[in-house]
mmCIF file of C-alpha atoms in Angstrom:
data_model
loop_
_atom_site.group_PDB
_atom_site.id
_atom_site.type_symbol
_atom_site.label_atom_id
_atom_site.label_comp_id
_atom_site.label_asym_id
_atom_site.label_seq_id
_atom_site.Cartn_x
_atom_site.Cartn_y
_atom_site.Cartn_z
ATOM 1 C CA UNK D 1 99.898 -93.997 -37.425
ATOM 2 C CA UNK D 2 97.713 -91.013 -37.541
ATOM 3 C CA UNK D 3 94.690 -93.793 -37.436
ATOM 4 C CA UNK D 4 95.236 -93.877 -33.229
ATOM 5 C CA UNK D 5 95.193 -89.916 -33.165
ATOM 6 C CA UNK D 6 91.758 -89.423 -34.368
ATOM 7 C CA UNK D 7 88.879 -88.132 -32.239
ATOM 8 C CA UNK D 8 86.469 -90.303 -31.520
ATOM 9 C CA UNK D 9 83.441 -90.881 -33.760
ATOM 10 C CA UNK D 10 80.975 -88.157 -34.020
ATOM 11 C CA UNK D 11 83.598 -85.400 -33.012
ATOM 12 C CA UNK D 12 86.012 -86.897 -36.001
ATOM 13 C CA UNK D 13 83.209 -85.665 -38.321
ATOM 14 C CA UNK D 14 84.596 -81.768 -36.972
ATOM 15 C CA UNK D 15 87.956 -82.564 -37.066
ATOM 16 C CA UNK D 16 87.864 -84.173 -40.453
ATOM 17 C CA UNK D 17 85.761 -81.056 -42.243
ATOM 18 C CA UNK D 18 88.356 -78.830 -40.559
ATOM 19 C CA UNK D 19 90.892 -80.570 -41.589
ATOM 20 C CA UNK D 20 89.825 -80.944 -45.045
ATOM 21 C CA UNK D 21 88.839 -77.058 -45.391
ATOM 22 C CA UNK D 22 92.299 -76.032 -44.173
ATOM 23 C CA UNK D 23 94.138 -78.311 -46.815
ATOM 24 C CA UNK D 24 91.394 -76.921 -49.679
ATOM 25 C CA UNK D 25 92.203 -73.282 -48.311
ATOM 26 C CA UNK D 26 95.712 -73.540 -48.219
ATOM 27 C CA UNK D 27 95.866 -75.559 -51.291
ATOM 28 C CA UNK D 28 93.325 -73.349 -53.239
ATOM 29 C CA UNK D 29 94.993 -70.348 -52.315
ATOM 30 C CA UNK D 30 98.737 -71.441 -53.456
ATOM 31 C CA UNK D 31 97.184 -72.846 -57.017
ATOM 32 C CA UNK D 32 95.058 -69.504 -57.685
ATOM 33 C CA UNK D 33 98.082 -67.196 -56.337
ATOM 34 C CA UNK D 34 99.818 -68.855 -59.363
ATOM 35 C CA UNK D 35 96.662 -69.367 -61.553
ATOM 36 C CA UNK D 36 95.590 -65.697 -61.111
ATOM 37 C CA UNK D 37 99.176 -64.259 -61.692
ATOM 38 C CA UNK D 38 99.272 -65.750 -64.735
ATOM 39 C CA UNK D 39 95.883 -64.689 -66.106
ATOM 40 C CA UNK D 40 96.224 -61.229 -65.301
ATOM 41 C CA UNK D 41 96.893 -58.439 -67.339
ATOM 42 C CA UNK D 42 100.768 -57.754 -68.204
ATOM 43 C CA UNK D 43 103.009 -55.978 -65.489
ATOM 44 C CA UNK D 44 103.995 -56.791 -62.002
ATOM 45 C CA UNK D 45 101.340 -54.720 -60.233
ATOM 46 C CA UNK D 46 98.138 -55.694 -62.521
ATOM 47 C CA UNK D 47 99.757 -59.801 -61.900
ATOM 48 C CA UNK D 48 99.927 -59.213 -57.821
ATOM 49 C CA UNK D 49 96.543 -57.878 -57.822
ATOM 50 C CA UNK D 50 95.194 -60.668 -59.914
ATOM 51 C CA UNK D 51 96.713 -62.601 -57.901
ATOM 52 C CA UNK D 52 95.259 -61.494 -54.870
ATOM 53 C CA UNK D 53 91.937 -61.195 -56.257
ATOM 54 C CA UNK D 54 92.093 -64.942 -57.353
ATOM 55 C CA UNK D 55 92.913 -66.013 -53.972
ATOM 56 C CA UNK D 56 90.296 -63.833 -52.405
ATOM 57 C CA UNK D 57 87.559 -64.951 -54.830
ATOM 58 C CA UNK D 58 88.586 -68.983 -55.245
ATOM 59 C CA UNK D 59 90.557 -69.796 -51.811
ATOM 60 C CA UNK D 60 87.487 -70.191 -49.493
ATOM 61 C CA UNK D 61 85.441 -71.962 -51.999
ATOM 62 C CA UNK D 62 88.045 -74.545 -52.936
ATOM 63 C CA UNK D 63 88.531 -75.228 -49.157
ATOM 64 C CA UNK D 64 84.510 -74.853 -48.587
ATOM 65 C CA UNK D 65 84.275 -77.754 -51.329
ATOM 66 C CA UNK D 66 87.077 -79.914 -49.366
ATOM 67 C CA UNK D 67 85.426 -79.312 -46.278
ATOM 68 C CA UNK D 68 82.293 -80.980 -47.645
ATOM 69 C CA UNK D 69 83.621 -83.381 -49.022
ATOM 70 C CA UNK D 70 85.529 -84.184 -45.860
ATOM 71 C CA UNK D 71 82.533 -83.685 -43.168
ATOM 72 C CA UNK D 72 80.250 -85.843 -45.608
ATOM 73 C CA UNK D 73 82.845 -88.556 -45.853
ATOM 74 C CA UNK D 74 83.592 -88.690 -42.409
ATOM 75 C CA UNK D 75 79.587 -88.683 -41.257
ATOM 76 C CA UNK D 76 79.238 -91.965 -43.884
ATOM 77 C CA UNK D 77 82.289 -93.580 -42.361
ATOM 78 C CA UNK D 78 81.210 -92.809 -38.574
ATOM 79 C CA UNK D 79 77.429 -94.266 -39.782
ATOM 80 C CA UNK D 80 79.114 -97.764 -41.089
ATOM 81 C CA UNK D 81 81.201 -97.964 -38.154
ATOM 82 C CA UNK D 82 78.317 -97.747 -36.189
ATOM 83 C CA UNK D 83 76.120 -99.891 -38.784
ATOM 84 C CA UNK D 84 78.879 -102.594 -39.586
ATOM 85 C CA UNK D 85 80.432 -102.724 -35.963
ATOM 86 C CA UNK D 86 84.188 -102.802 -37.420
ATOM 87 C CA UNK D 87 86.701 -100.955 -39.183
ATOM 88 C CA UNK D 88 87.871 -101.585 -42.321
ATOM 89 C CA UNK D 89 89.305 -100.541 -45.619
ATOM 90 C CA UNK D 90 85.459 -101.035 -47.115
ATOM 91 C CA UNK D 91 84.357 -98.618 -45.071
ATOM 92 C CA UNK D 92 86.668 -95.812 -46.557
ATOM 93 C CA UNK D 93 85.759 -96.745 -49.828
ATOM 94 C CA UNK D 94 82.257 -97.429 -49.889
ATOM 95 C CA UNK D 95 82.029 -93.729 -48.090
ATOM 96 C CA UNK D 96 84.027 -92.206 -51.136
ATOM 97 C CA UNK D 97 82.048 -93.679 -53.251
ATOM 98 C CA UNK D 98 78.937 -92.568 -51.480
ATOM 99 C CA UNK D 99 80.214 -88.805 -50.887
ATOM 100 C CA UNK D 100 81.047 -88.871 -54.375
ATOM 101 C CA UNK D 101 77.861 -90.152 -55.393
ATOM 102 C CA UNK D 102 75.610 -88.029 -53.135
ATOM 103 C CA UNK D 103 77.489 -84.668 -53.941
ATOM 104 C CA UNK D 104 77.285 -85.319 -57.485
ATOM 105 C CA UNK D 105 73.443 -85.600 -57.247
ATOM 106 C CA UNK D 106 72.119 -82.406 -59.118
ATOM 107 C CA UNK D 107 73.837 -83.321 -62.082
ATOM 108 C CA UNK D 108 71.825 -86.647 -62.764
ATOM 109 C CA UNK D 109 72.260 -90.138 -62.113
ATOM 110 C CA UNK D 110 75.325 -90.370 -65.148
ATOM 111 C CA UNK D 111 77.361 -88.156 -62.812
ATOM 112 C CA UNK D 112 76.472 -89.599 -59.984
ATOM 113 C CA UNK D 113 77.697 -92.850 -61.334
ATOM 114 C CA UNK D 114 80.747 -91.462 -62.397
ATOM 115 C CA UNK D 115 81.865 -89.302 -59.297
ATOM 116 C CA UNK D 116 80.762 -92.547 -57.392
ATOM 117 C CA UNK D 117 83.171 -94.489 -58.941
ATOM 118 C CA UNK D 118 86.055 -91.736 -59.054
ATOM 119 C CA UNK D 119 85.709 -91.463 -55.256
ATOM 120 C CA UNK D 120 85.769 -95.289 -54.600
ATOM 121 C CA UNK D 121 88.478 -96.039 -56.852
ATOM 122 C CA UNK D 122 90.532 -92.668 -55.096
ATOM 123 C CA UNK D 123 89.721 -94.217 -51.732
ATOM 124 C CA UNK D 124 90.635 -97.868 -52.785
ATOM 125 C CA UNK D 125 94.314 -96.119 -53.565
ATOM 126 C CA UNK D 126 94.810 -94.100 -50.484
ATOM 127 C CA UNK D 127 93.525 -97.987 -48.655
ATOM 128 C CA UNK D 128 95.670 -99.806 -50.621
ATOM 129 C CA UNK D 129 98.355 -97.402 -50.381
ATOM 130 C CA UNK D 130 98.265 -97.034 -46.791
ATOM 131 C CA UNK D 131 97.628 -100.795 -45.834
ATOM 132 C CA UNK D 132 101.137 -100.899 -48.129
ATOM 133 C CA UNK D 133 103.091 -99.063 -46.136
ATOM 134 C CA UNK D 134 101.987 -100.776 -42.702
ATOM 135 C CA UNK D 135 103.372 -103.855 -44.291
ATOM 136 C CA UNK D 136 106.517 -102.177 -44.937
ATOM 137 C CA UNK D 137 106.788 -101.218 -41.510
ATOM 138 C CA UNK D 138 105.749 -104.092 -40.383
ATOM 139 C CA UNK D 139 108.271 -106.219 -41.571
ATOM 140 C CA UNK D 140 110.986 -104.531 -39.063
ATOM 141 C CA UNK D 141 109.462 -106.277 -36.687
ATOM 142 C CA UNK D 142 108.960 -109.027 -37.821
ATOM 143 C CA UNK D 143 110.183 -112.093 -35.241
ATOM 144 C CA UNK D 144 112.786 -113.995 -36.410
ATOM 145 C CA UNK D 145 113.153 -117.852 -35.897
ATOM 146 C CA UNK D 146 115.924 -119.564 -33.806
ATOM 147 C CA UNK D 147 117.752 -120.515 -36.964
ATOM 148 C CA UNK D 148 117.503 -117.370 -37.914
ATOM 149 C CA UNK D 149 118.641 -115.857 -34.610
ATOM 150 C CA UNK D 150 121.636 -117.593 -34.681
ATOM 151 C CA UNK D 151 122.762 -116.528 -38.153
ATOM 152 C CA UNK D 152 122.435 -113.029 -37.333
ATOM 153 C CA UNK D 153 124.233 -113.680 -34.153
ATOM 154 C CA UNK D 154 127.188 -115.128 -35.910
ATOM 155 C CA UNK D 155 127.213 -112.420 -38.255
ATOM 156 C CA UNK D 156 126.985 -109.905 -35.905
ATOM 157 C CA UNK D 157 127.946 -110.957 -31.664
ATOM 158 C CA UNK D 158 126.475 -107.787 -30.617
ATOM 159 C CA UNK D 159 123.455 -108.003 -32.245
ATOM 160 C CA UNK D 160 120.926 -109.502 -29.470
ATOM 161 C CA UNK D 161 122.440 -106.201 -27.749
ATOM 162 C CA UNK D 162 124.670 -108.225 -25.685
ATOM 163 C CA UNK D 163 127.307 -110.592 -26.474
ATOM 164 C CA UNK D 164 127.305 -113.991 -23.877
ATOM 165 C CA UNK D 165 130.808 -114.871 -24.515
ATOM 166 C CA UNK D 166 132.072 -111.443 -24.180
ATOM 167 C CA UNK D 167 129.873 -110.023 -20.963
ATOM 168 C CA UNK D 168 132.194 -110.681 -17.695
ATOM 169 C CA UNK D 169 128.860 -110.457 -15.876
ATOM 170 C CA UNK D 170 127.212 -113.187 -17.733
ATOM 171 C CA UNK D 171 130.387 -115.660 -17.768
ATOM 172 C CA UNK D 172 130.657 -115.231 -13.840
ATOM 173 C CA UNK D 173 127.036 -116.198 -13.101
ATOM 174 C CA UNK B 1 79.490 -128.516 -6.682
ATOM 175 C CA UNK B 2 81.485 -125.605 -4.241
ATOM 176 C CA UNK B 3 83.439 -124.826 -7.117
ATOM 177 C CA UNK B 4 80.125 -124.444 -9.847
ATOM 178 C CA UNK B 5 78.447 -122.596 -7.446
ATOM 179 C CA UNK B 6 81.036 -119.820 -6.545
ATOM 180 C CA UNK B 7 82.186 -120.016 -10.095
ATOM 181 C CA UNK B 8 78.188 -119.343 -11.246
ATOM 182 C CA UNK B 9 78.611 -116.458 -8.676
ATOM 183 C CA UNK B 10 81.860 -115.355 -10.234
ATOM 184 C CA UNK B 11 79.806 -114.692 -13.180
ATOM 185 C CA UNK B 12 77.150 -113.329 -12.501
ATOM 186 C CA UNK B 13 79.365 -110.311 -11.210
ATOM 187 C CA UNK B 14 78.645 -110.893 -7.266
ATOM 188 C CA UNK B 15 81.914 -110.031 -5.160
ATOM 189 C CA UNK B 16 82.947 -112.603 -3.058
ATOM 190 C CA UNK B 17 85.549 -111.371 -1.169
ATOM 191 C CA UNK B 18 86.788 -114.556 0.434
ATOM 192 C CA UNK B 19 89.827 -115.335 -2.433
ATOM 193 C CA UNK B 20 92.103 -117.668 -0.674
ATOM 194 C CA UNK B 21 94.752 -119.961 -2.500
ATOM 195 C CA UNK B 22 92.927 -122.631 -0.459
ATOM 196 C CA UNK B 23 89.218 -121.573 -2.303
ATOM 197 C CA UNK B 24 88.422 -124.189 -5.079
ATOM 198 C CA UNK B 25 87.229 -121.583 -7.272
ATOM 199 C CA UNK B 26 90.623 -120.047 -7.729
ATOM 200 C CA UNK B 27 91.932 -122.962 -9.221
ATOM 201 C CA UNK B 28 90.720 -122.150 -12.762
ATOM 202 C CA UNK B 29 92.492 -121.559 -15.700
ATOM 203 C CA UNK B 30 92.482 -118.381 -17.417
ATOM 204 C CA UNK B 31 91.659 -120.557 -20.729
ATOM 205 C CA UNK B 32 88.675 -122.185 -19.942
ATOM 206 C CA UNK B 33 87.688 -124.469 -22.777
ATOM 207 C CA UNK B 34 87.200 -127.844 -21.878
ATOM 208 C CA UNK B 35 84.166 -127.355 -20.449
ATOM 209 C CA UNK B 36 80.664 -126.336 -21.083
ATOM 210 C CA UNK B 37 79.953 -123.885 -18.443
ATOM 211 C CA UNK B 38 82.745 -120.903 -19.370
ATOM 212 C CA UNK B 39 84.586 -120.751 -16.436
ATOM 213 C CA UNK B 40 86.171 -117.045 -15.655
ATOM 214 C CA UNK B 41 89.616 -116.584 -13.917
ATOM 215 C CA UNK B 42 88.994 -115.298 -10.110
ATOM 216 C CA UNK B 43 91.679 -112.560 -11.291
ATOM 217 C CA UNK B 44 89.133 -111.355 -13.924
ATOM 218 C CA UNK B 45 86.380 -110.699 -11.695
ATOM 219 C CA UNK B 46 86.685 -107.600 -10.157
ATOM 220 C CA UNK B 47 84.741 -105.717 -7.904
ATOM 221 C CA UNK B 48 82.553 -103.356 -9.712
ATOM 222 C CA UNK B 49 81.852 -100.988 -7.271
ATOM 223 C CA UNK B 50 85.547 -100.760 -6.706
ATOM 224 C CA UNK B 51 84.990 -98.839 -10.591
ATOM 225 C CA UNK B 52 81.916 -97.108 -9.362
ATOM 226 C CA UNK B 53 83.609 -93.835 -8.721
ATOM 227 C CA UNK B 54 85.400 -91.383 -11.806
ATOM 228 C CA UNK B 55 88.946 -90.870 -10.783
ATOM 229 C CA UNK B 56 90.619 -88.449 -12.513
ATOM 230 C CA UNK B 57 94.249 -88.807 -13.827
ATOM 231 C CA UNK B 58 94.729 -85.303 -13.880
ATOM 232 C CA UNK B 59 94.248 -82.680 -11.100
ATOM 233 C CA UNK B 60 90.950 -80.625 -10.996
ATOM 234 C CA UNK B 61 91.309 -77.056 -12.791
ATOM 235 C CA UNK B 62 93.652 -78.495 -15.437
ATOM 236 C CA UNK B 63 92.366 -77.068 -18.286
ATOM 237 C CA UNK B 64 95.120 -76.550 -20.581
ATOM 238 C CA UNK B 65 96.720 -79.778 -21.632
ATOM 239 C CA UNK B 66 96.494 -79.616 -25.472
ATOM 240 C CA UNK B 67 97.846 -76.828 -27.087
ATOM 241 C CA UNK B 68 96.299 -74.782 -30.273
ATOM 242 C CA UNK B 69 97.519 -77.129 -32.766
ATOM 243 C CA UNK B 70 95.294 -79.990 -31.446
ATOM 244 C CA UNK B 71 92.326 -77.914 -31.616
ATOM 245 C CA UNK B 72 92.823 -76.349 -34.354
ATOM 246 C CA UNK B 73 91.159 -78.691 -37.014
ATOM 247 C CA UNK B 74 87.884 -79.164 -34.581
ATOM 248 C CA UNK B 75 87.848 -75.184 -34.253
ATOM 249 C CA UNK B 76 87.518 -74.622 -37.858
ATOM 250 C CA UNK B 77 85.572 -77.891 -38.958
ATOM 251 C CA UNK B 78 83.213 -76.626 -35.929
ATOM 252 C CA UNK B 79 83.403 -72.651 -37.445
ATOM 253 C CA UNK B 80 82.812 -74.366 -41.176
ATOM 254 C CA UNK B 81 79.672 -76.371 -40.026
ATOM 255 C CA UNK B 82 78.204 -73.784 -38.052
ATOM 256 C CA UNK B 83 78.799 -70.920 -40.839
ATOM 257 C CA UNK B 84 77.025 -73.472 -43.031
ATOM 258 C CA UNK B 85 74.205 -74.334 -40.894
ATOM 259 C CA UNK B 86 73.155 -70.727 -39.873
ATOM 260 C CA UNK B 87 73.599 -69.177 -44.125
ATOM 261 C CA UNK B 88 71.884 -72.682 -45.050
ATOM 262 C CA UNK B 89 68.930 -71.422 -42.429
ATOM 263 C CA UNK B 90 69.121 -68.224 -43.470
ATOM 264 C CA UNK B 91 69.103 -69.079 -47.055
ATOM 265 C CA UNK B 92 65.925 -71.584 -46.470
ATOM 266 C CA UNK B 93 64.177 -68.925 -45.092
ATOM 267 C CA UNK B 94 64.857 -65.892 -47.114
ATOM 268 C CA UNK B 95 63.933 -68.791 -50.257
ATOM 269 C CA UNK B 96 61.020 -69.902 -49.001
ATOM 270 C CA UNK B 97 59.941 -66.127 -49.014
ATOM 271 C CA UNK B 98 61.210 -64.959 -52.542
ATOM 272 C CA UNK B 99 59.731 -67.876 -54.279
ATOM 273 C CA UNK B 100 55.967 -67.931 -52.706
ATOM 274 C CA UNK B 101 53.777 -68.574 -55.783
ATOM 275 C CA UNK B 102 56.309 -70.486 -57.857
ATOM 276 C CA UNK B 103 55.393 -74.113 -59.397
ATOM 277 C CA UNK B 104 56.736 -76.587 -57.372
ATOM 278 C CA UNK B 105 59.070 -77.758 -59.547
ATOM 279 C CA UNK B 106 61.211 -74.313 -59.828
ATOM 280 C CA UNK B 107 60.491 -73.512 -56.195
ATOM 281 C CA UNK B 108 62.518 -76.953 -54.956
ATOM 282 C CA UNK B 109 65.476 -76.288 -57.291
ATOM 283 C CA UNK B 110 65.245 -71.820 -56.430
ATOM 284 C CA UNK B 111 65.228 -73.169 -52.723
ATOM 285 C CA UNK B 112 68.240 -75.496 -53.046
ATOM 286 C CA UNK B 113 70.144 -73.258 -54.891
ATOM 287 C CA UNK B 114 69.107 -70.629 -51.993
ATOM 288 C CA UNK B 115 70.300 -73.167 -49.306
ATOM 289 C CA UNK B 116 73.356 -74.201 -50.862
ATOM 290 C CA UNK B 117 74.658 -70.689 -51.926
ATOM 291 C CA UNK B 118 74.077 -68.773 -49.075
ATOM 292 C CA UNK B 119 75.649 -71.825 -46.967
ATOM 293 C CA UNK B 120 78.748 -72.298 -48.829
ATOM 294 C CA UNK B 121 78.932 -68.489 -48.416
ATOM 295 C CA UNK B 122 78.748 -67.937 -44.900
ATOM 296 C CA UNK B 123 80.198 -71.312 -43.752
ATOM 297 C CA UNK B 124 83.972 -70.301 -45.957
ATOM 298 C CA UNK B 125 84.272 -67.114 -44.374
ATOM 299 C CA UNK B 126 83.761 -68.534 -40.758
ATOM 300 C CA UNK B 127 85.834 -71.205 -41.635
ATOM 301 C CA UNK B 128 88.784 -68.905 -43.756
ATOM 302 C CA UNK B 129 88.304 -66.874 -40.132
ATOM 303 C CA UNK B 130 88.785 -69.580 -38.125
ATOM 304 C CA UNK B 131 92.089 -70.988 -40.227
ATOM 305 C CA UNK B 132 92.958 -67.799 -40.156
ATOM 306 C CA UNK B 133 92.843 -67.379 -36.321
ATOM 307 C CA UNK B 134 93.885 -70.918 -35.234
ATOM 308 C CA UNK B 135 97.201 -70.055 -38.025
ATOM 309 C CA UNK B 136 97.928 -67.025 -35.861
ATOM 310 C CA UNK B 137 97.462 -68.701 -32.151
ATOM 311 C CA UNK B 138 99.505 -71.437 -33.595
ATOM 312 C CA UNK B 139 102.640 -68.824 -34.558
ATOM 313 C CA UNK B 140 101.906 -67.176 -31.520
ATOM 314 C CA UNK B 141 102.146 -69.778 -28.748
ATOM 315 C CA UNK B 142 105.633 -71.365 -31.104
ATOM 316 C CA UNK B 143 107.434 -67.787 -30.557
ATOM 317 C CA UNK B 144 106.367 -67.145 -27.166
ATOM 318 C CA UNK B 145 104.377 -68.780 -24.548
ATOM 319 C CA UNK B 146 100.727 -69.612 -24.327
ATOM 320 C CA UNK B 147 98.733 -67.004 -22.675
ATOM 321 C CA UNK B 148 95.558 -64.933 -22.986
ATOM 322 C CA UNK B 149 97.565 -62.040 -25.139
ATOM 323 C CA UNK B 150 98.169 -64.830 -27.432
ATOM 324 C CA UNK B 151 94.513 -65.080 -27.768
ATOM 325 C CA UNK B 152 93.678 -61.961 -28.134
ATOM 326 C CA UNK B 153 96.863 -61.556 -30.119
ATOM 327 C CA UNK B 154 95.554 -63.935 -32.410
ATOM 328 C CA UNK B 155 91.941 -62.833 -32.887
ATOM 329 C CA UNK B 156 93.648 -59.110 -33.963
ATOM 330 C CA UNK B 157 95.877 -60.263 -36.740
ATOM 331 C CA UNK B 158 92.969 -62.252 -37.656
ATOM 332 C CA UNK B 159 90.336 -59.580 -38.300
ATOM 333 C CA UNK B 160 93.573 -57.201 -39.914
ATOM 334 C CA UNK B 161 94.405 -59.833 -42.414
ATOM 335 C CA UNK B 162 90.514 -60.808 -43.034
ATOM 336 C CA UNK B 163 89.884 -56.787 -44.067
ATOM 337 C CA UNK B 164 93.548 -56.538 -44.947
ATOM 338 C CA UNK B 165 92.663 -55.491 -48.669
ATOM 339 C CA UNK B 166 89.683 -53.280 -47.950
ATOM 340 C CA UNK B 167 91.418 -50.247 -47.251
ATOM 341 C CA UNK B 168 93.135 -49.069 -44.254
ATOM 342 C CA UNK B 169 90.095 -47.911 -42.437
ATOM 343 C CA UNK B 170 88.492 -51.058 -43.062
ATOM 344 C CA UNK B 171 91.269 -52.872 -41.696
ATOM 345 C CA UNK B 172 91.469 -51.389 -38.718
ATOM 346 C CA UNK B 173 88.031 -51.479 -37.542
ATOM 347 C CA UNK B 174 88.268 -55.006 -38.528
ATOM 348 C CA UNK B 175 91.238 -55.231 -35.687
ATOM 349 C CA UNK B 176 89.643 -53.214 -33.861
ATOM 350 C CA UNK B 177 86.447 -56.139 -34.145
ATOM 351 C CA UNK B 178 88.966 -59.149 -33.689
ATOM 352 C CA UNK B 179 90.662 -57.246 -30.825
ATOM 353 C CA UNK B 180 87.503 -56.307 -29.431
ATOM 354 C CA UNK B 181 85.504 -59.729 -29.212
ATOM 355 C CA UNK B 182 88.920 -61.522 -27.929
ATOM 356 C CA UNK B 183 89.346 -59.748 -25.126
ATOM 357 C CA UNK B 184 85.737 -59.909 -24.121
ATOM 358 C CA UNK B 185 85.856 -63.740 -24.038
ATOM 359 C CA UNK B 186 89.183 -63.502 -22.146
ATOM 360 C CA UNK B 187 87.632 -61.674 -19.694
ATOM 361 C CA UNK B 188 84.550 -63.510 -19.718
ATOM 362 C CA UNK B 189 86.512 -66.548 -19.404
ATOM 363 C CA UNK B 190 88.916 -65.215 -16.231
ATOM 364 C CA UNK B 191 85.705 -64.286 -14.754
ATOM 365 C CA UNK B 192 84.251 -67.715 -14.645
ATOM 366 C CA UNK B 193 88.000 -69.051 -13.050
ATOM 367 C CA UNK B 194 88.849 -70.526 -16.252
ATOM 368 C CA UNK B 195 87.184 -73.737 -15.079
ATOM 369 C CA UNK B 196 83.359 -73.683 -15.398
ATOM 370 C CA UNK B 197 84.074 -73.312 -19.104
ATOM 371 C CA UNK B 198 86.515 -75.815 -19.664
ATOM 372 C CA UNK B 199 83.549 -78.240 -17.788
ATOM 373 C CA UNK B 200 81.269 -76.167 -20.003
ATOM 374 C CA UNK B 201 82.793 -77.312 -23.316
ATOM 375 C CA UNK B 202 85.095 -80.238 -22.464
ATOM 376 C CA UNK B 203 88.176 -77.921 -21.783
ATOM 377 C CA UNK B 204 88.239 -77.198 -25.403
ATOM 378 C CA UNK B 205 89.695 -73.522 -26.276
ATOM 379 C CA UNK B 206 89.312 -71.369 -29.380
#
């Protein structure tokens, strides 16, 4: 659903790193509140501090990180729009795969295997995933055959939201 | 032969404005198949310069249809990038200065980790100012309605919460800051008739 929401192409790139820095920043915060409570030093005060400290020092950079993860990702996917002249689940996952890839690129071409292959597969899921649930959907409205209209209409008279043999207006006509 | 030729004309985009039922080259189907030449549906062919001219849904001046929580995403991706771009510039040049003389080698990898530092840097705290504002204009506008004190109401709690734990002084000038620069673009803004910079920026608002 939220695929007919987005911006169009080269403004999604914005909305996308935005989007992805406010989930890392929110996210980052919550896990190094409890991360940095727990580290600290015994007693209430030295744990809120550490607390706050953690979410000072780690918060930004956790959402910085998502937010480049999400502008990069978005700028491949907008390029093999563009390139490939269609949308499709490929596209998502051969720009994980390539975000993963690229950003893993100082640490050698191992890593950049592996984080390639961590971001396609993670891509593939959320794909598969979401393709899953627009079949559920989907299947509500599904139409049904003749045969199958009338079996539901014997089951239930109201159920084409009128019933002809009960509707005063439709027996006079 | 009438028929091909008005039906040749048909698609090469010239208006003929003679559509009668009793004109041959209505009589085509909207699925034209059996034939070579693709024949187009006279209902299909419409006038472009009756599409020349924009026309506008929505009345001139209107300039606040989305609210905050639509922008709010593009505001701070937008804040993110730009913090990023300007430290990664900064960064570039400030490592392009400190390394002069270096082997090449060590300079590329210095200047990288220049770029990259000093852009990650600056681009989270624009961006951890821009959550933070967009969060606030967002609470804002839900408790009461959307207005310029919203704004600057916004931009306020923003800079208090940004220097919230550097001391009370701190704080305040950082309110002070927020407080400061949001009312200057309000005014700025009610100065220009809150139009030219909605046509300025595509009506967008942070």
């Amino acid at each position: 659903m939220e695929e007919y929401a987005r911006e169009p192409c080269p403004w999604r790139i914005v909305d996308d790193c935005g989007g992805a820095f406010t989930m890392g920043a929110i996210g980052g915060a919550l896990f190094n509140a409890i991360k940095g409570f727990r580290n600290a030093p015994r007693g209430m005060t030295h744990r809120m501090t550490g607390s706050l400290t953690a979410i000072k020092a780690r918060g930004p950079i956790v959402g910085g990180n998502f937010a480049v993860w999400g502008g990069l990702f978005s700028t491949i996917d907008c390029s093999l729009i563009k390139m490939r002249g269609k949308e499709d689940p490929w596209n998502a996952i051969i720009s994980g795969a390539t975000t993963g890839g690229i950003l893993a690129a100082r640490s050698g071409p191992g890593a950049m295997l592996g984080s390639a292959i961590i971001g396609g597969v993670l891509l593939a899921m959320i794909e598969g995933v979401g393709i899953m649930f627009t079949r559920i959907t989907s299947e509500q409205f599904k139409p049904l055959t003749p045969e199958e209209q009338m079996q539901m209409m014997q089951q239930d008279p109201n159920f084409m939201g009128f019933n002809p043999q009960g509707d005063p207006n439709l027996q006079s006509a | 032969m009438e028929k091909e030729s008005s039906s040749l004309r048909n698609l090469l985009g010239i208006y003929s404005p003679t559509y009668a039922p009793d004109d041959p080259s209505m009589n085509v189907s909207v699925h034209s198949s059996n034939t070579n030449t693709p024949l187009l549906s006279p209902y299909l062919n419409v006038n472009p310069y009756a599409i020349q001219e924009p026309e506008f849904i929505l009345p001139e001046g209107a300039s606040r249809q989305r609210g905050r929580l639509e922008y709010a995403f593009g505001a701070i991706g937008g804040s993110v990038i730009l913090g990023a771009g300007v430290g990664g510039f900064s960064g570039l040049y400030r490592g392009l200065q400190e390394t002069k003389g270096q082997p090449a080698k060590i300079r590329r990898t210095q200047l990288i980790n220049y770029v990259v530092k000093r852009g990650a840097t600056s681009g989270n705290a624009l961006g951890i100012m821009a959550l933070m504002y967009s969060g606030f204009g967002v609470l804002l506008n839900w408790v009461r309605d959307d207005d310029d004190f919203n704004t600057i109401g916004a931009a306020t709690a923003t800079g208090l919460l940004y220097k919230s734990s550097a001391g009370l002084r701190k704080c305040g000038v950082g309110g002070l800051v927020g407080a400061g620069l949001a009312s200057a673009y309000v005014l700025w803004s009610r100065a220009n008739n809150n139009r030219s910079l909605a046509s300025l920026v595509g009506s967008t608002r942070f």
